[in-house]
Amino acid sequence: MAAAPVWSVDPRTGKQREQVAVEATPQEVDQAVHAAQAARPALADRTVRAAFLRSAAELLAASEEHLVEAADAETALGPVRLTGELARTCYQLRAFADIVDEGAFLDVVIDHPDATATPPVPDLRRYKIPLGVVAVYAASNFPFAFSVPGGDTASALAAGCPVVVKAHPDHPATSELVAATIRRAAARHGIPEGVLGLVHGFEAGLELVRHPLVAAAGFTGSVRGGRALFDAAAARPVPIPFHGELGSLNPVVITEAAAAERADTIGTGLAGSMTLGVGQFCVKPGLVFAPRGEAGDALVKTLTAAVSDTEAGVLLDHRMRDNFVAGVTARAELPEVEAPVTPGAGGDHTVAPGFLTVPAARLAEDGPHDLLLEECFGPVTVVARYGSADEVTAVLSRLPGNLSATLQLSEGEAAGEGRGAELLAELTPLAGRVLVNGWPTGVAVAPAQHHGGPYPATTSTSTSVGGTAIERWLRPVAYQTTPEALLPPELRDGNPLGLPRRYNGRLEH
Amino acid sequence: MAAAPVWSVDPRTGKQREQVAVEATPQEVDQAVHAAQAARPALADRTVRAAFLRSAAELLAASEEHLVEAADAETALGPVRLTGELARTCYQLRAFADIVDEGAFLDVVIDHPDATATPPVPDLRRYKIPLGVVAVYAASNFPFAFSVPGGDTASALAAGCPVVVKAHPDHPATSELVAATIRRAAARHGIPEGVLGLVHGFEAGLELVRHPLVAAAGFTGSVRGGRALFDAAAARPVPIPFHGELGSLNPVVITEAAAAERADTIGTGLAGSMTLGVGQFCVKPGLVFAPRGEAGDALVKTLTAAVSDTEAGVLLDHRMRDNFVAGVTARAELPEVEAPVTPGAGGDHTVAPGFLTVPAARLAEDGPHDLLLEECFGPVTVVARYGSADEVTAVLSRLPGNLSATLQLSEGEAAGEGRGAELLAELTPLAGRVLVNGWPTGVAVAPAQHHGGPYPATTSTSTSVGGTAIERWLRPVAYQTTPEALLPPELRDGNPLGLPRRYNGRLEH
């Protein structure tokens, strides 16, 4: 059987641009994993890892024009967005280089013997070591930042783990280009190119998560695809951690007082957030609680105007476009659902943004309106009009887990008056990131970031963005009564590497 | 159908002592989980949690005589061991109270806005919150320390998570007594008794891990039982973290030089470690590499004498005794396996310790000898006699994951001569704790402890002993642009609670 071709497709026309590769056979997946495994010793030195990450950032930035052009041709995300995304990606690689240098992620803990403990404590020294080869499943909607050179890859390499990426079919040419760039960076530091493997094809992705030498996986994508891989990871003879970001509704609650205070600002901000990047963000606000009555009406009016003014856009591929059109149509047909701006097919290859409204009470109980509580990828949101706080609570209690949850409060509520604190406490169990008077799109790369949340937002309690993303690819090991001469330098009393650590119970840095 | 009775059984006679309870129905499991869920707010205050843990330790210690008597009657572990185990349990509860007070486990990270970042960073503040109700599956072999009041429970309560324990059938009476004691401690602090639920029965255990309100699980036990529960946790509509400690062979490598230097000490130490507690420790050394030739012969001779001198003992239950007898018989019948001291049935209710020897080369390839690479619970170990370092390497490369791996080195090797460092590097991938010139039995409660390891040692990368065990029951949440007035005190700039934290990138404490 001939290997299936992998085509780069132009979403603006639906036409095949070029054949980039062929889908990987099981033998090729096995080769990629073995090559990655063989690259582990080359990543053992933290200094080398940090330099490699910085070189990767440098070479990616140097190829900006070429990479952005390639990515735009097969994603239609546009050069402005893609230039920004590549800059973010390089920033992220450098941020992880800094994290590698600092070494706090090693979580060094040293306990000298303590005969007074029950039972007595021997000399114990713990730090974290890399798990092994990491499989990364690239996202459709970020050809750089959540793909071959993205946060999963950067954090895994930072942890000392070689990576095999399963490319997303929406940008295979970009994936190949970027992988080659990272391999050039690796070569600079004497790291074999196997440190970053790249495979194409659905079946190859399944082979990959089942490979005995794959020690962990990171994934960004749909609930359906992510759950299938999660299940495969859990069903292995030796199960492995599967850190998947699968889907999120990202609820927004707008209080009556907030709407009364700044209906226009909120309406405009919401329109911008839900249509940003043609609604193709995992943190797109997909369900918005707006009060019934005058203030809410004003907000909906502004939203109507702003969304009407937003141009139709091209989604990442035509399957997504079909799903979007079918999804919004099915939602709009539900009883009591209205469409102040009808989302759906735009031109032959575009989709028009829009939004739906529904009485919040319709979402409070099992029924056909449950469809509105499922993520619909693309430029659409659902505005649930509520008459009381209880109605909001009733719907919130039915929501699955989310990456983000947002509160729009009045100035007084933000200062502590009224139900602000109560609402914050109500939203916290729902999400991994809670915002006040902001919009969830735009996920900063920062130590305090948490891009994750209760299932299905993520399949684990970890984050895929921000400094702590590195924790996913490590495991602790403790050395007991191990002589100084044999201890890794990270665990020696004299702290020759100057690492932050917990030393005899006390934090030191 | 009448509810199945739960009996306390005397393992010294095999006779039923008393009916303790009945197996929990699905409705009773549901009630216990709901009661635990309702206790969450009472655990929200860290000061209250710490005081509760200390009260639990105090009341358990005050009931020492009664509890040890009860536990001995149904486990036959003996008053000396059980008194020590209870002291360890109380120490552990107090250690977690200290951890709660310190607050480092909250992992507070605060980032002020940074317009120079790519993309710009808004105000972001992250800490960790309790996951929710935790299911704990008690171990057979530690009626206190890995059971109702054990490390899983202590760390979950410390994290702010109420617990429902599935009692182990080997000590139901002790479980009830201890649970009542902890509930008395809870009452002291106004915490509802539902904070610690207790259910009996295999089916109840399955119901528990599938309950929608159970947010995570901890388990200590067999590979078979643990894997079944792990699979159930992964197959839920909303999968949950399952931290299971399932099984471990705990390899020991004795170098030629070490054997030449102190064959007697090592032989005696090994005999003590493998027969301690009638071999019923998860870190019992189950596979020992000893050199062929004179030094190794001397070591085996000492081991033979020491094990011969060790009295027969009572295992925790008669099913275990049957499994032990069948297990050692099957192993002893393998070609080229010898039994310098034959393990097996002792008296009617006891088992006699023993050990087997085999040429290491027999373990280097697939075949019937693979049985020797499976844990056999009870007082037996397998001594693999090797002729070369390559033989050891070949067998080590075939081992599943372990809780511990031990090196016995000569004085020179411990000081850095010869292959000491190389061997340490070879053992590190195999285990969560690596020891030099010690024995793995005796797992200290300390910040640097790691009691976990590659599967099947544990089903996750976490530990069930030591301070970091608390990490299992938390998830991060980040607050973005949230006004000071609404922020939890843990995340305020002024640090009113004096918590260690990462503040604008810098570690502070």
CSV table of C-alpha atoms in Angstrom, one decimal, chain A residues 87-88 91 102 104 109-111 117-122 124-126 129 131 227 230-231 234-239 409 413-416 420-421 424 428-436 438-439 443-450 454-455 461 468 474-483 485-486 500 502 505 507-509, chain B residues 87-88 91 102 104 109-111 117-122 124-126 129 131 227 230-231 234-239 409 413-416 420-421 424 428-436 438-439 443-450 454-455 461 468 474-483 485-486 500 502 505 507-509:
chain,number,residue,atom,x,y,z
A,87,ALA,CA,7.4,36.5,18.5
A,88,ARG,CA,5.5,34.9,21.3
A,91,TYR,CA,9.8,34.7,23.8
A,102,GLU,CA,17.5,29.3,37.4
A,104,ALA,CA,14.0,26.1,40.7
A,109,VAL,CA,15.1,19.1,48.7
A,110,ILE,CA,17.9,18.0,51.0
A,111,ASP,CA,17.4,16.5,54.4
A,117,ALA,CA,12.1,12.1,63.7
A,118,THR,CA,9.6,9.1,63.9
A,119,PRO,CA,11.0,7.0,62.3
A,120,PRO,CA,14.5,8.5,62.1
A,121,VAL,CA,15.4,10.3,58.9
A,122,PRO,CA,18.5,9.1,57.0
A,124,LEU,CA,17.8,12.1,51.8
A,125,ARG,CA,18.2,14.3,48.7
A,126,ARG,CA,15.5,14.7,46.1
A,129,ILE,CA,14.7,14.2,36.4
A,131,LEU,CA,10.7,11.6,32.1
A,227,ARG,CA,-10.1,11.9,24.7
A,230,PHE,CA,-6.0,10.0,26.6
A,231,ASP,CA,-7.8,6.7,26.6
A,234,ALA,CA,-4.3,5.1,30.0
A,235,ALA,CA,-4.8,1.7,28.4
A,236,ARG,CA,-1.1,1.1,27.7
A,237,PRO,CA,0.5,-1.8,29.6
A,238,VAL,CA,2.5,1.0,31.2
A,239,PRO,CA,0.2,4.0,31.3
A,409,LEU,CA,-18.1,43.9,37.5
A,413,GLU,CA,-18.3,45.6,42.9
A,414,ALA,CA,-14.7,45.5,41.9
A,415,ALA,CA,-14.0,47.5,45.1
A,416,GLY,CA,-15.7,44.9,47.2
A,420,GLY,CA,-18.3,40.6,43.6
A,421,ALA,CA,-16.4,38.3,46.0
A,424,LEU,CA,-15.5,35.2,42.2
A,428,THR,CA,-13.3,29.7,40.8
A,429,PRO,CA,-14.3,26.0,40.8
A,430,LEU,CA,-15.2,26.2,37.1
A,431,ALA,CA,-11.9,27.2,35.6
A,432,GLY,CA,-8.1,27.3,35.8
A,433,ARG,CA,-8.0,31.1,35.2
A,434,VAL,CA,-10.5,33.6,36.5
A,435,LEU,CA,-10.5,37.2,35.1
A,436,VAL,CA,-12.1,40.3,36.4
A,438,GLY,CA,-10.9,41.6,31.1
A,439,TRP,CA,-11.3,39.2,28.3
A,443,VAL,CA,-2.9,34.0,27.2
A,444,ALA,CA,0.2,35.6,28.6
A,445,VAL,CA,3.5,33.7,29.0
A,446,ALA,CA,4.3,34.3,32.6
A,447,PRO,CA,5.3,32.4,35.8
A,448,ALA,CA,1.8,32.9,37.3
A,449,GLN,CA,0.0,31.8,34.2
A,450,HIS,CA,-2.3,28.8,34.4
A,454,PRO,CA,-11.1,21.0,35.2
A,455,TYR,CA,-11.9,18.4,32.6
A,461,THR,CA,-4.1,19.5,36.8
A,468,THR,CA,5.1,25.7,35.5
A,474,LEU,CA,9.7,15.5,35.2
A,475,ARG,CA,9.6,13.0,38.0
A,476,PRO,CA,11.2,13.1,41.4
A,477,VAL,CA,14.0,10.8,42.5
A,478,ALA,CA,15.4,10.7,46.0
A,479,TYR,CA,18.9,9.5,46.9
A,480,GLN,CA,19.3,8.0,50.3
A,481,THR,CA,22.6,7.8,52.2
A,482,THR,CA,24.4,8.4,48.9
A,483,PRO,CA,28.0,9.6,49.3
A,485,ALA,CA,31.3,11.7,45.6
A,486,LEU,CA,28.5,10.0,43.8
A,500,PRO,CA,17.1,27.3,45.0
A,502,ARG,CA,14.8,23.3,50.6
A,505,GLY,CA,13.4,22.1,56.0
A,507,LEU,CA,13.7,27.4,51.8
A,508,GLU,CA,16.9,28.8,50.4
A,509,HIS,CA,17.7,30.7,47.2
B,87,ALA,CA,3.8,6.9,66.4
B,88,ARG,CA,4.9,7.3,62.8
B,91,TYR,CA,4.3,12.2,63.5
B,102,GLU,CA,4.1,27.1,56.3
B,104,ALA,CA,4.7,26.8,50.6
B,109,VAL,CA,3.1,33.1,42.1
B,110,ILE,CA,2.4,36.8,41.6
B,111,ASP,CA,3.2,38.7,38.4
B,117,ALA,CA,6.7,40.8,27.6
B,118,THR,CA,5.6,39.2,24.3
B,119,PRO,CA,2.6,39.3,24.5
B,120,PRO,CA,2.3,41.8,27.4
B,121,VAL,CA,1.6,40.3,30.8
B,122,PRO,CA,-1.5,41.5,32.7
B,124,LEU,CA,-1.6,37.5,37.2
B,125,ARG,CA,-1.7,35.7,40.5
B,126,ARG,CA,-1.7,31.9,40.9
B,129,ILE,CA,-6.8,25.1,45.7
B,131,LEU,CA,-9.4,19.4,44.3
B,227,ARG,CA,-4.8,-1.2,37.9
B,230,PHE,CA,-6.9,3.1,37.8
B,231,ASP,CA,-8.7,1.9,34.7
B,234,ALA,CA,-9.5,6.9,33.6
B,235,ALA,CA,-12.7,5.6,32.1
B,236,ARG,CA,-15.0,8.0,33.9
B,237,PRO,CA,-16.9,10.6,31.8
B,238,VAL,CA,-14.7,13.1,33.8
B,239,PRO,CA,-11.4,11.2,34.5
B,409,LEU,CA,29.3,-0.5,47.2
B,413,GLU,CA,33.5,2.7,45.2
B,414,ALA,CA,31.5,4.9,47.6
B,415,ALA,CA,34.3,7.4,47.5
B,416,GLY,CA,34.1,7.6,43.7
B,420,GLY,CA,30.0,3.5,41.6
B,421,ALA,CA,28.7,6.5,39.7
B,424,LEU,CA,24.0,4.9,40.4
B,428,THR,CA,18.2,5.9,38.7
B,429,PRO,CA,15.9,5.3,35.8
B,430,LEU,CA,14.5,2.2,37.5
B,431,ALA,CA,13.2,3.7,40.8
B,432,GLY,CA,11.9,6.7,42.7
B,433,ARG,CA,14.4,6.2,45.5
B,434,VAL,CA,18.0,5.1,45.1
B,435,LEU,CA,20.0,4.0,48.2
B,436,VAL,CA,23.6,3.4,48.7
B,438,GLY,CA,21.4,1.0,53.1
B,439,TRP,CA,18.3,-1.1,52.9
B,443,VAL,CA,10.5,4.8,54.6
B,444,ALA,CA,11.2,8.1,56.4
B,445,VAL,CA,8.7,10.8,56.6
B,446,ALA,CA,10.7,13.8,55.4
B,447,PRO,CA,10.5,16.7,52.9
B,448,ALA,CA,13.0,15.0,50.6
B,449,GLN,CA,11.3,11.6,50.6
B,450,HIS,CA,10.0,10.2,47.4
B,454,PRO,CA,7.9,4.3,37.4
B,455,TYR,CA,4.9,2.1,36.8
B,461,THR,CA,4.8,10.7,39.2
B,468,THR,CA,5.3,16.7,48.6
B,474,LEU,CA,-4.4,20.4,44.6
B,475,ARG,CA,-4.9,22.2,41.3
B,476,PRO,CA,-3.7,25.7,40.4
B,477,VAL,CA,-5.9,28.6,39.6
B,478,ALA,CA,-4.7,32.0,38.3
B,479,TYR,CA,-6.5,35.3,38.9
B,480,GLN,CA,-6.1,37.8,36.1
B,481,THR,CA,-6.6,41.6,36.7
B,482,THR,CA,-8.5,40.8,39.9
B,483,PRO,CA,-8.8,43.8,42.3
B,485,ALA,CA,-10.5,43.8,47.4
B,486,LEU,CA,-11.6,40.5,45.8
B,500,PRO,CA,6.7,31.9,50.6
B,502,ARG,CA,7.5,33.9,43.6
B,505,GLY,CA,9.9,36.3,39.1
B,507,LEU,CA,11.6,33.7,45.0
B,508,GLU,CA,10.6,35.2,48.4
B,509,HIS,CA,10.2,33.6,51.8
